[in-house]
């Protein structure tokens, strides 16, 4: 489904299914890993559906995933084991000391890979920028630092829009129009 760059990619718009590819970007394997080595943008918050899609894509590119780790509370359910293409992936859930925007993948082929998790429902343009930055081998930012930088960009864009609207209002004598889209592009990783 094609989306305008300023639209949200809501889970209801793009339901996950095995036929949809994982939205995954990875650093080139020739570069040493940084704080994050790429990004994953799941279509829903249902890890039982999303992880097999991620596992298939990662297995094909970097090697089989026997385990992953995430921060407890970032996903609605916390299963211990998840089925994936022909094998079971073991989950580790951390209560603290783990970036809430990160999933850590353990691979037989390439070791540990930390990926930025772009929350489902994030605007397409925002998700694209985050995924590109997370896979950039020259950047050494954590997942939370990438999200914070994008939030600052969003806040600055909102302030710029507000100033333009005030100038238009004063120049034309009319009230500024309100944006039709919700400007809070990022979901709280801990829930609603």
GROMACS .gro file of C-alpha atoms in nm, residues 26-180:
model
  155
   26UNK     CA    1   2.106  -0.322   0.827
   27UNK     CA    2   2.454  -0.175   0.828
   28UNK     CA    3   2.687  -0.317   0.568
   29UNK     CA    4   2.863  -0.621   0.718
   30UNK     CA    5   3.205  -0.471   0.639
   31UNK     CA    6   3.155  -0.193   0.897
   32UNK     CA    7   3.202  -0.262   1.267
   33UNK     CA    8   2.881  -0.260   1.467
   34UNK     CA    9   2.786   0.061   1.642
   35UNK     CA   10   2.533   0.134   1.913
   36UNK     CA   11   2.270   0.016   1.667
   37UNK     CA   12   2.335  -0.184   1.352
   38UNK     CA   13   2.014  -0.107   1.167
   39UNK     CA   14   1.643  -0.071   1.224
   40UNK     CA   15   1.324  -0.273   1.218
   41UNK     CA   16   0.979  -0.123   1.165
   42UNK     CA   17   0.714  -0.379   1.263
   43UNK     CA   18   0.359  -0.333   1.136
   44UNK     CA   19   0.194  -0.418   1.469
   45UNK     CA   20   0.272  -0.466   1.838
   46UNK     CA   21   0.203  -0.839   1.815
   47UNK     CA   22   0.544  -0.999   1.862
   48UNK     CA   23   0.404  -1.347   1.787
   49UNK     CA   24   0.328  -1.226   1.433
   50UNK     CA   25   0.611  -0.980   1.379
   51UNK     CA   26   0.913  -1.175   1.504
   52UNK     CA   27   0.886  -1.463   1.252
   53UNK     CA   28   0.881  -1.205   0.970
   54UNK     CA   29   1.190  -1.034   1.113
   55UNK     CA   30   1.360  -1.369   1.173
   56UNK     CA   31   1.305  -1.482   0.813
   57UNK     CA   32   1.454  -1.159   0.677
   58UNK     CA   33   1.750  -1.158   0.916
   59UNK     CA   34   1.820  -1.531   0.869
   60UNK     CA   35   1.844  -1.477   0.493
   61UNK     CA   36   2.086  -1.183   0.527
   62UNK     CA   37   2.303  -1.256   0.831
   63UNK     CA   38   2.241  -1.606   0.962
   64UNK     CA   39   2.004  -1.796   1.185
   65UNK     CA   40   1.866  -1.624   1.497
   66UNK     CA   41   1.843  -1.850   1.800
   67UNK     CA   42   1.765  -1.571   2.050
   68UNK     CA   43   1.669  -1.209   2.097
   69UNK     CA   44   1.640  -0.964   2.387
   70UNK     CA   45   1.417  -0.663   2.452
   71UNK     CA   46   1.319  -0.443   2.742
   72UNK     CA   47   1.029  -0.578   2.943
   73UNK     CA   48   0.717  -0.368   2.894
   74UNK     CA   49   0.783  -0.256   2.538
   75UNK     CA   50   0.563  -0.529   2.392
   76UNK     CA   51   0.215  -0.619   2.521
   77UNK     CA   52   0.304  -0.988   2.560
   78UNK     CA   53   0.627  -1.140   2.688
   79UNK     CA   54   0.658  -1.498   2.558
   80UNK     CA   55   0.967  -1.701   2.646
   81UNK     CA   56   0.992  -1.877   2.311
   82UNK     CA   57   0.858  -1.782   1.969
   83UNK     CA   58   0.822  -2.006   1.666
   84UNK     CA   59   1.012  -1.896   1.357
   85UNK     CA   60   1.082  -2.057   1.021
   86UNK     CA   61   1.169  -2.412   1.123
   87UNK     CA   62   1.308  -2.330   1.467
   88UNK     CA   63   1.228  -2.164   1.798
   89UNK     CA   64   1.368  -1.827   1.900
   90UNK     CA   65   1.432  -1.779   2.272
   91UNK     CA   66   1.344  -1.445   2.428
   92UNK     CA   67   1.522  -1.259   2.706
   93UNK     CA   68   1.332  -0.978   2.878
   94UNK     CA   69   1.525  -0.709   3.067
   95UNK     CA   70   1.362  -0.495   3.336
   96UNK     CA   71   1.629  -0.223   3.329
   97UNK     CA   72   1.953  -0.123   3.164
   98UNK     CA   73   1.819  -0.192   2.816
   99UNK     CA   74   1.718   0.072   2.562
  100UNK     CA   75   1.339   0.061   2.515
  101UNK     CA   76   1.374   0.131   2.141
  102UNK     CA   77   1.611  -0.163   2.083
  103UNK     CA   78   1.579  -0.529   1.998
  104UNK     CA   79   1.899  -0.730   2.035
  105UNK     CA   80   1.938  -1.017   1.791
  106UNK     CA   81   2.183  -1.300   1.850
  107UNK     CA   82   2.298  -1.471   1.531
  108UNK     CA   83   2.512  -1.778   1.476
  109UNK     CA   84   2.668  -1.608   1.176
  110UNK     CA   85   2.742  -1.253   1.291
  111UNK     CA   86   2.703  -1.243   1.668
  112UNK     CA   87   2.502  -0.970   1.839
  113UNK     CA   88   2.307  -0.706   1.645
  114UNK     CA   89   2.116  -0.425   1.816
  115UNK     CA   90   1.840  -0.278   1.602
  116UNK     CA   91   1.637   0.036   1.653
  117UNK     CA   92   1.269  -0.061   1.674
  118UNK     CA   93   1.056   0.202   1.500
  119UNK     CA   94   0.714   0.181   1.665
  120UNK     CA   95   0.423   0.069   1.446
  121UNK     CA   96   0.207   0.361   1.337
  122UNK     CA   97   0.502   0.598   1.299
  123UNK     CA   98   0.473   0.841   1.008
  124UNK     CA   99   0.634   0.702   0.692
  125UNK     CA  100   0.875   0.995   0.648
  126UNK     CA  101   0.983   0.974   1.012
  127UNK     CA  102   1.032   0.597   0.998
  128UNK     CA  103   1.234   0.631   0.678
  129UNK     CA  104   1.467   0.887   0.836
  130UNK     CA  105   1.511   0.676   1.149
  131UNK     CA  106   1.580   0.357   0.954
  132UNK     CA  107   1.832   0.532   0.730
  133UNK     CA  108   2.013   0.687   1.028
  134UNK     CA  109   2.021   0.358   1.220
  135UNK     CA  110   2.191   0.180   0.928
  136UNK     CA  111   2.441   0.462   0.865
  137UNK     CA  112   2.787   0.327   0.958
  138UNK     CA  113   2.916   0.679   1.032
  139UNK     CA  114   2.662   0.739   1.311
  140UNK     CA  115   2.733   0.600   1.656
  141UNK     CA  116   2.407   0.694   1.834
  142UNK     CA  117   2.193   0.472   2.054
  143UNK     CA  118   1.837   0.392   1.954
  144UNK     CA  119   1.698   0.636   2.212
  145UNK     CA  120   1.938   0.908   2.091
  146UNK     CA  121   1.816   0.861   1.732
  147UNK     CA  122   1.455   0.885   1.849
  148UNK     CA  123   1.533   1.196   2.057
  149UNK     CA  124   1.703   1.362   1.757
  150UNK     CA  125   1.397   1.290   1.543
  151UNK     CA  126   1.169   1.425   1.816
  152UNK     CA  127   1.373   1.749   1.825
  153UNK     CA  128   1.344   1.774   1.448
  154UNK     CA  129   0.969   1.722   1.475
  155UNK     CA  130   0.940   1.987   1.749
  156UNK     CA  131   1.141   2.236   1.540
  157UNK     CA  132   0.927   2.165   1.233
  158UNK     CA  133   0.613   2.221   1.443
  159UNK     CA  134   0.747   2.551   1.578
  160UNK     CA  135   0.840   2.660   1.225
  161UNK     CA  136   0.489   2.569   1.102
  162UNK     CA  137   0.330   2.767   1.387
  163UNK     CA  138   0.543   3.075   1.309
  164UNK     CA  139   0.453   3.053   0.938
  165UNK     CA  140   0.085   3.030   1.027
  166UNK     CA  141   0.104   3.336   1.253
  167UNK     CA  142   0.280   3.531   0.979
  168UNK     CA  143   0.017   3.422   0.727
  169UNK     CA  144  -0.262   3.517   0.966
  170UNK     CA  145  -0.116   3.860   1.031
  171UNK     CA  146  -0.047   3.913   0.660
  172UNK     CA  147  -0.389   3.802   0.535
  173UNK     CA  148  -0.606   3.886   0.832
  174UNK     CA  149  -0.731   3.529   0.880
  175UNK     CA  150  -0.694   3.260   1.142
  176UNK     CA  151  -0.432   2.992   1.074
  177UNK     CA  152  -0.553   2.652   0.961
  178UNK     CA  153  -0.483   2.361   1.191
  179UNK     CA  154  -0.301   2.055   1.056
  180UNK     CA  155  -0.531   1.764   0.983
   0.00000   0.00000   0.00000
